[in-house]
PDB file of C-alpha atoms in Angstrom:
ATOM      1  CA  UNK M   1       0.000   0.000   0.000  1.00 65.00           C
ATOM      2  CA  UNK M   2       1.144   3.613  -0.663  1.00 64.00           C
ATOM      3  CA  UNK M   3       2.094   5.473   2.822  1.00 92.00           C
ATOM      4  CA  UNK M   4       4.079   7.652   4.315  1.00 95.00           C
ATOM      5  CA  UNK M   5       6.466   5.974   7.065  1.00 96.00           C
ATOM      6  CA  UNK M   6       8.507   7.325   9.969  1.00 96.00           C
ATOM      7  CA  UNK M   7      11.336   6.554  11.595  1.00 92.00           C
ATOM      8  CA  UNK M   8      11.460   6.034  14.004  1.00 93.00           C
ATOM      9  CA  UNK M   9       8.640   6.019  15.604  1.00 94.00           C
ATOM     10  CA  UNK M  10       9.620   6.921  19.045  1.00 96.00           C
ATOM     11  CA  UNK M  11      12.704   9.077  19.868  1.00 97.00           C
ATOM     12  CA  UNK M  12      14.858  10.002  23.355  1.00 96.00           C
ATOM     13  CA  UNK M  13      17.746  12.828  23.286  1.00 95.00           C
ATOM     14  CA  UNK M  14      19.513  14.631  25.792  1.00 96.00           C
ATOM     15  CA  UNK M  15      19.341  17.819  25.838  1.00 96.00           C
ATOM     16  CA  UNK M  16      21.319  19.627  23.234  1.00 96.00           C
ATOM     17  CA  UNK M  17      22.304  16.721  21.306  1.00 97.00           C
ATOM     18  CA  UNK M  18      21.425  16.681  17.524  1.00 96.00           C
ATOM     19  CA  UNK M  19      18.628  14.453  16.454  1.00 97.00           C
ATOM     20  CA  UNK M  20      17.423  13.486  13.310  1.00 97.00           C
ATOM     21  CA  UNK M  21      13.747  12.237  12.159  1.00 97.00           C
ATOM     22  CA  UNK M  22      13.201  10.963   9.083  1.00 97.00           C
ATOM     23  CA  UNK M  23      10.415  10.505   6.407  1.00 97.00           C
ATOM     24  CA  UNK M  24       9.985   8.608   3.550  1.00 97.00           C
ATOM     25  CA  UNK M  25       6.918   7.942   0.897  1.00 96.00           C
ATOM     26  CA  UNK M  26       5.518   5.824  -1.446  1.00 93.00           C
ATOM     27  CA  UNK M  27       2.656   8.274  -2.787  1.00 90.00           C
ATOM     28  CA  UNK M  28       5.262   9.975  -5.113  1.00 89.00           C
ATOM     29  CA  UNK M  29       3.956  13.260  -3.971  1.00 91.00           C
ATOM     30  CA  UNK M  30       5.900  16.141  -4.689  1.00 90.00           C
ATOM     31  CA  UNK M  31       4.911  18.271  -1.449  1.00 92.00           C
ATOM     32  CA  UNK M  32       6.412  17.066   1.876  1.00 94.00           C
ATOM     33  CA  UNK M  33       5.632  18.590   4.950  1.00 94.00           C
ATOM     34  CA  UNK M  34       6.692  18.806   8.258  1.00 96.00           C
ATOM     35  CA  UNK M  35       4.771  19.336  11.649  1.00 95.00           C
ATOM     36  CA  UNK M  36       5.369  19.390  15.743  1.00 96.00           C
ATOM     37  CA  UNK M  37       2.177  18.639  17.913  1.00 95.00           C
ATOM     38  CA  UNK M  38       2.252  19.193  21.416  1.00 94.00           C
ATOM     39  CA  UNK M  39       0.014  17.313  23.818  1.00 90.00           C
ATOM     40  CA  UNK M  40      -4.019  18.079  23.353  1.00 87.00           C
ATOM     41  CA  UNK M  41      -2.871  20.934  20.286  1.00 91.00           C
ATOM     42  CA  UNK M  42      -3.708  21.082  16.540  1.00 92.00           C
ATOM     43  CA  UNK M  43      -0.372  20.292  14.479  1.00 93.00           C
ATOM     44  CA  UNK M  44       1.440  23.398  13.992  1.00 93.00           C
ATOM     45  CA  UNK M  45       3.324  23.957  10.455  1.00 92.00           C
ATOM     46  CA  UNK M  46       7.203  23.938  10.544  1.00 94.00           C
ATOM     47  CA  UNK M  47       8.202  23.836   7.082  1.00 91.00           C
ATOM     48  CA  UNK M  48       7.609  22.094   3.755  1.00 92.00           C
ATOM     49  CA  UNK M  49       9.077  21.302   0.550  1.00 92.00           C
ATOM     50  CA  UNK M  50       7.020  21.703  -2.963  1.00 89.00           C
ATOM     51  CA  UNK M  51       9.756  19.246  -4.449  1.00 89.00           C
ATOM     52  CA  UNK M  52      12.717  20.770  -4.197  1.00 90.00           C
ATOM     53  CA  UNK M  53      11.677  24.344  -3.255  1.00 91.00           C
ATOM     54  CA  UNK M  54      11.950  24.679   0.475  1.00 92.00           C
ATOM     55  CA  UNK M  55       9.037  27.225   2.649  1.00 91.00           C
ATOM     56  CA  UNK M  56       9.658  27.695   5.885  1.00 91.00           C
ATOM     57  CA  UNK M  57       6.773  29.094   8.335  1.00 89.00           C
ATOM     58  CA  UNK M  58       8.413  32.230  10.032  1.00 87.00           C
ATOM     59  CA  UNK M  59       8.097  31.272  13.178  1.00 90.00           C
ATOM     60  CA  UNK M  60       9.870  27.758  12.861  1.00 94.00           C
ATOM     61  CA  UNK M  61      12.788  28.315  15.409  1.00 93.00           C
ATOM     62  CA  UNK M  62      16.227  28.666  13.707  1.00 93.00           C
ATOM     63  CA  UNK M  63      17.019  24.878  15.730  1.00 95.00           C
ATOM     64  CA  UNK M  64      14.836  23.367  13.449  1.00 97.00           C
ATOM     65  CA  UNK M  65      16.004  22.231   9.732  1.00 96.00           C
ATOM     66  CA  UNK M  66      15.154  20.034   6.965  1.00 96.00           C
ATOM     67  CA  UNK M  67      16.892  17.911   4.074  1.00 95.00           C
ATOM     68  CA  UNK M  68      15.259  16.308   1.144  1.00 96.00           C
ATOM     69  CA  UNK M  69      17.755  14.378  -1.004  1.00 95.00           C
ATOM     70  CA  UNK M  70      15.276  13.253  -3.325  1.00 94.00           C
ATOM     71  CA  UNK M  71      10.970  13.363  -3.937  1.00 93.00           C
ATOM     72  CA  UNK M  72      10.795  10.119  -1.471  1.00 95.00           C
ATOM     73  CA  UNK M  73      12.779  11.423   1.304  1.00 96.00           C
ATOM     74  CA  UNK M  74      12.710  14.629   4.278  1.00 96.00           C
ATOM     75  CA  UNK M  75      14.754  14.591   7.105  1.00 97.00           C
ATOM     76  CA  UNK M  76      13.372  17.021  10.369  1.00 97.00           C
ATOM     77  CA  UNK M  77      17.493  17.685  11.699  1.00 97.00           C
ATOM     78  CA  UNK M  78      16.857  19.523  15.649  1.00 97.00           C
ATOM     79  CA  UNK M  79      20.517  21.209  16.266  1.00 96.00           C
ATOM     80  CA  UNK M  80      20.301  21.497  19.656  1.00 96.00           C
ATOM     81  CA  UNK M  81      17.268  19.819  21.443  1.00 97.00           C
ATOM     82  CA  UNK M  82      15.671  21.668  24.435  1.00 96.00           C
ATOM     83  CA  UNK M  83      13.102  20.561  26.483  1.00 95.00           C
ATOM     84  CA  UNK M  84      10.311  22.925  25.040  1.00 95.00           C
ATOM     85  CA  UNK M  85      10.864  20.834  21.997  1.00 97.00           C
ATOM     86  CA  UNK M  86       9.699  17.539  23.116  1.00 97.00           C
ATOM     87  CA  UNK M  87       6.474  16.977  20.692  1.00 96.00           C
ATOM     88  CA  UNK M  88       4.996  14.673  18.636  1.00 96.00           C
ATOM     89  CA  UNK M  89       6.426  15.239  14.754  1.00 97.00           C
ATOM     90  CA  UNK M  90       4.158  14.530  12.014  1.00 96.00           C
ATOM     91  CA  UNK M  91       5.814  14.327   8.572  1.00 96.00           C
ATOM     92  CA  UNK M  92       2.784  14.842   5.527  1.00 95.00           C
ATOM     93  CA  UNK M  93       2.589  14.415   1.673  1.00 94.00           C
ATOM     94  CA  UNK M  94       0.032  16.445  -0.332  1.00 90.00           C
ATOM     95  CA  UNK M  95      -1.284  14.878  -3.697  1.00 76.00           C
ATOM     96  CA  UNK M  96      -2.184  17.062  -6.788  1.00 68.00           C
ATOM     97  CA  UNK M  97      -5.544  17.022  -6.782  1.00 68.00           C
ATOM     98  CA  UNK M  98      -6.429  20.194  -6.585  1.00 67.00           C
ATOM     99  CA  UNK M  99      -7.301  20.701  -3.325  1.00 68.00           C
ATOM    100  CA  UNK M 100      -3.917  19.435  -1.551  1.00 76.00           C
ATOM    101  CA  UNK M 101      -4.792  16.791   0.171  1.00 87.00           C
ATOM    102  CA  UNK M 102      -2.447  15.617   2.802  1.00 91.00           C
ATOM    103  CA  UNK M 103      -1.824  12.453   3.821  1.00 92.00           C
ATOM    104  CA  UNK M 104       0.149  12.031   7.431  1.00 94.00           C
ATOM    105  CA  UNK M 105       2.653   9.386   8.845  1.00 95.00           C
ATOM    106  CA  UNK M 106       2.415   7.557  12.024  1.00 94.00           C
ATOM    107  CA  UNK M 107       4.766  10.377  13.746  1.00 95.00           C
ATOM    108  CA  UNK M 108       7.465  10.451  15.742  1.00 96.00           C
ATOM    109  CA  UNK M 109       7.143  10.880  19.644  1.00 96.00           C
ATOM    110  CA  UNK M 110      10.529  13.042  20.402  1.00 97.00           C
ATOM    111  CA  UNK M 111      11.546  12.881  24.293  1.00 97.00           C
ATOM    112  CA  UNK M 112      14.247  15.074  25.690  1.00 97.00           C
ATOM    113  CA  UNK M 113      16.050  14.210  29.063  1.00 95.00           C
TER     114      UNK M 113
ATOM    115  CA  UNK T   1      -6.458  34.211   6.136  1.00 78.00           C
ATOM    116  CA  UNK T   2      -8.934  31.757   7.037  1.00 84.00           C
ATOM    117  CA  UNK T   3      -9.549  30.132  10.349  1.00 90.00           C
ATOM    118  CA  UNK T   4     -11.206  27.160  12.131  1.00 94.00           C
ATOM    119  CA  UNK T   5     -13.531  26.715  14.783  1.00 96.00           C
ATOM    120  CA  UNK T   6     -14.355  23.681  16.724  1.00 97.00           C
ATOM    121  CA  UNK T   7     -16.502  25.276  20.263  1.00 96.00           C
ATOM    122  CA  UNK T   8     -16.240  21.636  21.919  1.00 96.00           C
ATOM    123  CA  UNK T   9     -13.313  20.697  23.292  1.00 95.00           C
ATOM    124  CA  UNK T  10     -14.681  17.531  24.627  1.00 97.00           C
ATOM    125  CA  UNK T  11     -17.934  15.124  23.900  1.00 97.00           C
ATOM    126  CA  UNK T  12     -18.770  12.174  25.104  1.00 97.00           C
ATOM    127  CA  UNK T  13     -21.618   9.708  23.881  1.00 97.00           C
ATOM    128  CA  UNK T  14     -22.494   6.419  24.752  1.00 97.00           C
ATOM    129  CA  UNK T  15     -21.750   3.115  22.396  1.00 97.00           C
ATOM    130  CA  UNK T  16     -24.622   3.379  19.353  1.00 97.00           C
ATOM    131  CA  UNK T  17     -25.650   6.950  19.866  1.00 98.00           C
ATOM    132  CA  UNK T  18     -25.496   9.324  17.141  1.00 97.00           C
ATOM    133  CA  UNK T  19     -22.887  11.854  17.115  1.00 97.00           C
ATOM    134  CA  UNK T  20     -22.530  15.132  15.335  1.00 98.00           C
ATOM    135  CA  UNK T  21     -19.065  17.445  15.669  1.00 98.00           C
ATOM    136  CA  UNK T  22     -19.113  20.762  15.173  1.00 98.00           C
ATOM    137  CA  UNK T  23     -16.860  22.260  12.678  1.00 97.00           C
ATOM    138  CA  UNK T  24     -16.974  26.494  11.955  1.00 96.00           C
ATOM    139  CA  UNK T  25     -14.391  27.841   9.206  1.00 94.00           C
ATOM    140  CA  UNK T  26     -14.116  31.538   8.093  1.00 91.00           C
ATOM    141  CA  UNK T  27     -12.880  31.954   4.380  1.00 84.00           C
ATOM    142  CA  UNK T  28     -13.832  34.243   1.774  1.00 75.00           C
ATOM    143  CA  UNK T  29     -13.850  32.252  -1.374  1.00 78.00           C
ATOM    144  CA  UNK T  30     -14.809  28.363  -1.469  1.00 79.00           C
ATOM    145  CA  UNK T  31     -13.053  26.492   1.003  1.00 86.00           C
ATOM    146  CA  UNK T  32     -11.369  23.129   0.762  1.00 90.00           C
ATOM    147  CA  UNK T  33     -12.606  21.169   4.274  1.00 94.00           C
ATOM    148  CA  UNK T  34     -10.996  18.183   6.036  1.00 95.00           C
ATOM    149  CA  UNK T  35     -11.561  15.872   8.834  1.00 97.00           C
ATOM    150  CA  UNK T  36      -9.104  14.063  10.336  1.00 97.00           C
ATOM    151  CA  UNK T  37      -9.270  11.922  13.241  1.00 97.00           C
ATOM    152  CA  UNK T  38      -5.685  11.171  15.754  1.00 96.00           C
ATOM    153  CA  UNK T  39      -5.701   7.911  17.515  1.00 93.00           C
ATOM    154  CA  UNK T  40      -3.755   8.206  20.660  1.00 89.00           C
ATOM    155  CA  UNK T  41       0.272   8.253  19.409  1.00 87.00           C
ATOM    156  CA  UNK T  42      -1.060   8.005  15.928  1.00 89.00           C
ATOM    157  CA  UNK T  43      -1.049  10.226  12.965  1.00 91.00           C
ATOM    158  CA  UNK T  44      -3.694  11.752  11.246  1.00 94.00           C
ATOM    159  CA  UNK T  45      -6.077   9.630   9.328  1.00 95.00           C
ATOM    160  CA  UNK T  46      -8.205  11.270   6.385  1.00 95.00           C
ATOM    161  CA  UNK T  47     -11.843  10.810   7.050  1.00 97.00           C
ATOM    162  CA  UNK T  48     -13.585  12.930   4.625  1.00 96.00           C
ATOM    163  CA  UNK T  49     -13.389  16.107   2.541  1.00 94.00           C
ATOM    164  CA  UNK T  50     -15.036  18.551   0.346  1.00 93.00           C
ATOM    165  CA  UNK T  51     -13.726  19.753  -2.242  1.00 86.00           C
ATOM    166  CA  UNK T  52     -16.886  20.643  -4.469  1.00 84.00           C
ATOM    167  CA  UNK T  53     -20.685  19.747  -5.834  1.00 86.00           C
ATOM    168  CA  UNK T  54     -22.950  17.584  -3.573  1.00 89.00           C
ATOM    169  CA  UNK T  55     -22.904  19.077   0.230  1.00 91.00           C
ATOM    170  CA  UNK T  56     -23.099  15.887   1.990  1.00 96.00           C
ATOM    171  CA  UNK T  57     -19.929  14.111   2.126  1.00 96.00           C
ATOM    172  CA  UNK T  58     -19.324  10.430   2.317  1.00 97.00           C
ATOM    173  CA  UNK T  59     -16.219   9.160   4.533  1.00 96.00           C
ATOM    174  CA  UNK T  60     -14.591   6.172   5.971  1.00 96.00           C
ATOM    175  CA  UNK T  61     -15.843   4.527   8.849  1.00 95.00           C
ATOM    176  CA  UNK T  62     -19.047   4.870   8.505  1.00 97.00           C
ATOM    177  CA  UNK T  63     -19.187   9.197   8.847  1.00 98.00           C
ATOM    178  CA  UNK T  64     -20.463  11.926   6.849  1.00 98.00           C
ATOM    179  CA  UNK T  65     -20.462  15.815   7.027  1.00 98.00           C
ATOM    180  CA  UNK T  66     -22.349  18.249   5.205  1.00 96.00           C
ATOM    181  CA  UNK T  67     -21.050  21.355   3.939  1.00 95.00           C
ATOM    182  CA  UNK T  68     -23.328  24.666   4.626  1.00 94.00           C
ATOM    183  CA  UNK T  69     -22.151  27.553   2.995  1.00 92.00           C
ATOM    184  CA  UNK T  70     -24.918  30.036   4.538  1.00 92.00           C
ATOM    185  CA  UNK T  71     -23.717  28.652   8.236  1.00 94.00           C
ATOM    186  CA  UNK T  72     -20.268  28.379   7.112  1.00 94.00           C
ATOM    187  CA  UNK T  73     -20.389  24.949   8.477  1.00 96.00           C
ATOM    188  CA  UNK T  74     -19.127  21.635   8.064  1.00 97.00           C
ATOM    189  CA  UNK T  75     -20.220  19.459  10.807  1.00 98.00           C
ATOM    190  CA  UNK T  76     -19.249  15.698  11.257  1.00 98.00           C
ATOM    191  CA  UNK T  77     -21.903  13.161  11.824  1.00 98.00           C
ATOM    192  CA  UNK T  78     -22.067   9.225  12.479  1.00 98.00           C
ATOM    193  CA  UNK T  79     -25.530   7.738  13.325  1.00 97.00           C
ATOM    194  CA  UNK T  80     -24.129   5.158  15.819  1.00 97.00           C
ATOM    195  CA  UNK T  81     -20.771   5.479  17.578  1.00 98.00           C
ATOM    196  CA  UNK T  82     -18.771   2.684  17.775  1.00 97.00           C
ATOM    197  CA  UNK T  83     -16.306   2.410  21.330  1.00 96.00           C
ATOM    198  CA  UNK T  84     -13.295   2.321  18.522  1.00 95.00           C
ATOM    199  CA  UNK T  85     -14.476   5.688  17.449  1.00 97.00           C
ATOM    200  CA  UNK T  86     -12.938   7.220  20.615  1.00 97.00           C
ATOM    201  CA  UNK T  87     -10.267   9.731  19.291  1.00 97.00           C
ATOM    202  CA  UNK T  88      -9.461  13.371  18.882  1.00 97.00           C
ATOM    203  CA  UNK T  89     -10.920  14.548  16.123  1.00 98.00           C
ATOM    204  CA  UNK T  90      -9.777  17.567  13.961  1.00 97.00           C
ATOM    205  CA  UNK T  91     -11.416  19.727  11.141  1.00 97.00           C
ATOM    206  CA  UNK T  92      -9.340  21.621   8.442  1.00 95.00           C
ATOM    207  CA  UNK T  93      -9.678  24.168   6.005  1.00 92.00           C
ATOM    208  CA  UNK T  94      -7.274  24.633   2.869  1.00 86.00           C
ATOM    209  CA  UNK T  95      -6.839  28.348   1.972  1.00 74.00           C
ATOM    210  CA  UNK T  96      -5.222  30.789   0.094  1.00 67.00           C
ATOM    211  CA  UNK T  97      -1.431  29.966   0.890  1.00 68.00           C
ATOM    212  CA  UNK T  98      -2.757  26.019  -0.055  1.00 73.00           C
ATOM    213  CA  UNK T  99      -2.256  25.156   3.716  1.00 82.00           C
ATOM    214  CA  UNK T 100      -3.980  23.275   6.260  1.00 88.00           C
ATOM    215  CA  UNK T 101      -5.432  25.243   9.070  1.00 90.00           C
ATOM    216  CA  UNK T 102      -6.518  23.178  11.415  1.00 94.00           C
ATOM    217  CA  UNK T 103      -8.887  23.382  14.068  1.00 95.00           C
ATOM    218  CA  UNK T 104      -8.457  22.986  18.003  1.00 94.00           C
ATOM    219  CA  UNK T 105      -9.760  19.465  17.858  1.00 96.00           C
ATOM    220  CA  UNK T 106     -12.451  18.080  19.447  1.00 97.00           C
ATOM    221  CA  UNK T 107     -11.519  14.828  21.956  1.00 97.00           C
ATOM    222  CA  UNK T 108     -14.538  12.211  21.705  1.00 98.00           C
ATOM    223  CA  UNK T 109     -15.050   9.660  24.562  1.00 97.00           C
ATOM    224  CA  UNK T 110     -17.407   6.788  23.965  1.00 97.00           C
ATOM    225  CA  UNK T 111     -19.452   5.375  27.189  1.00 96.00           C
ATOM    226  CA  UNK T 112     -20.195   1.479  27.115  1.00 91.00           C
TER     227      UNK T 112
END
C-alpha cells in the first residue's frame, strides 16, 4: 500500500544533542511537509518542501532544519534539542488534486532528558 | 487568512448513539474542508473532505459531514458510535497559501 512511514517512531535525546527524524513515501507526492504537535494541540506547520523548493513558516525556530535528497525522502534535523521541543512530529505528503490533500505518517514521539 | 472553529473541546456519547461534531471555518472564497481523526500516538487519518458539488460528504468509517455555505459549516456526523471511534478529532480548512489550518480538535469519549 502507498504510505508515508517514519522513523522512528519513538525518539529520546539529551538535551542539546542533535537528532534526526526521518520521512519517507511511497505516494510519489511532490509536497512534503513537516509538523510538531504538542500534547491536546492542533499540528502546527514547521516547514515544507514543494519538491525541491523549500518554505519555511516564520516562526519555525532557527534549531529546526530540513533535508530532502530526493521526492521520497525529508529529514526534520533539531541542532540542539531543548526541552520545550519535546512533541509529537508529524511528517505529511500532499497529492495534486487540486485541493492538496495531505496524507500524514504515524509520527514520531521526540523525548528530551 | 482563514480560520477554524471547533466550540467543543470535549464530547462524550455512549456506544450506538449518534454523534454530530461541530466544525466552523471563516474563508472568503470556497473552502477546501478536512476531517481528520488522531488515535492516541497516531497520525492523522483522512476521514472525509469537500472539495466541491454535492454538500453531503461520504467518509470512511461509517461518517459523513455536510457542507453549509450560509452557516459556514461543516459538521461531522455518524448515526451510531462505535467504542473504537474514541479519538481526537480535527477539522481543516485549505486556503489561500494552499495550507492546512486546522482546528483545536475536538476529543470524543465513547461510554459502554
Amino acid at each position: 500500500d502507498a504510505m508515508v512511514i517514519q522513523n522512528p517512531r519513538y525518539q529520546v535525546t539529551q538535551f542539546g544533542k542533535p537528532v534526526t527524524l526521518s520521512c519517507s513515501q511511497t505516494l510519489n507526492h511532490n509536497v512534503m511537509y513537516w509538523y510538531q504537535q504538542k500534547s491536546s494541540q492542533a499540528p502546527k506547520l514547521l516547514f515544507h518542501y514543494y519538491d525541491k523548493d523549500f518554505n519555511n513558516e516564520a516562526d519555525t525556530p532557527d534549531n529546526f532544519q530540513s533535508r530532502r535528497p530526493n521526492t521520497s525522502f525529508c529529514f526534520l534535523d533539531i541542532r540542539s534539542p531543548g526541552l520545550g521541543d519535546a512533541a509529537m512530529y508529524l511528517c505529511a505528503t500532499s497529492s495534486p488534486d487540486g485541493a492538496d490533500t495531505q496524507y500524514f505518517g504515524p509520527g514520531t514521539r521526540l523525548t528530551v532528558l | 487568512a482563514q480560520s477554524v472553529t471547533q466550540p467543543d473541546i470535549h464530547i462524550t456519547v455512549s456506544e450506538g448513539a449518534s454523534l454530530e461534531l461541530r466544525c466552523n471555518y471563516s474563508y472568503g472564497a470556497t473552502p477546501y474542508l478536512f476531517w481528520y481523526v488522531q488515535s492516541p500516538g497516531q497520525g492523522l487519518q483522512l476521514l472525509l473532505k469537500y472539495f466541491s458539488g454535492d454538500t453531503l460528504v461520504q467518509g470512511i468509517k461509517g461518517f459523513e459531514a455536510e457542507f453549509k455555505r450560509s452557516q459556514s459549516s461543516f459538521n461531522l456526523r455518524k448515526p451510531s458510535v462505535h467504542w473504537s471511534d474514541a479519538a481526537e478529532y480535527f477539522c481543516a480548512v485549505v486556503g489561500s497559501a494552499r495550507q492546512l489550518t486546522f482546528g483545536s480538535g475536538t476529543q470524543l469519549t465513547v461510554l459502554p
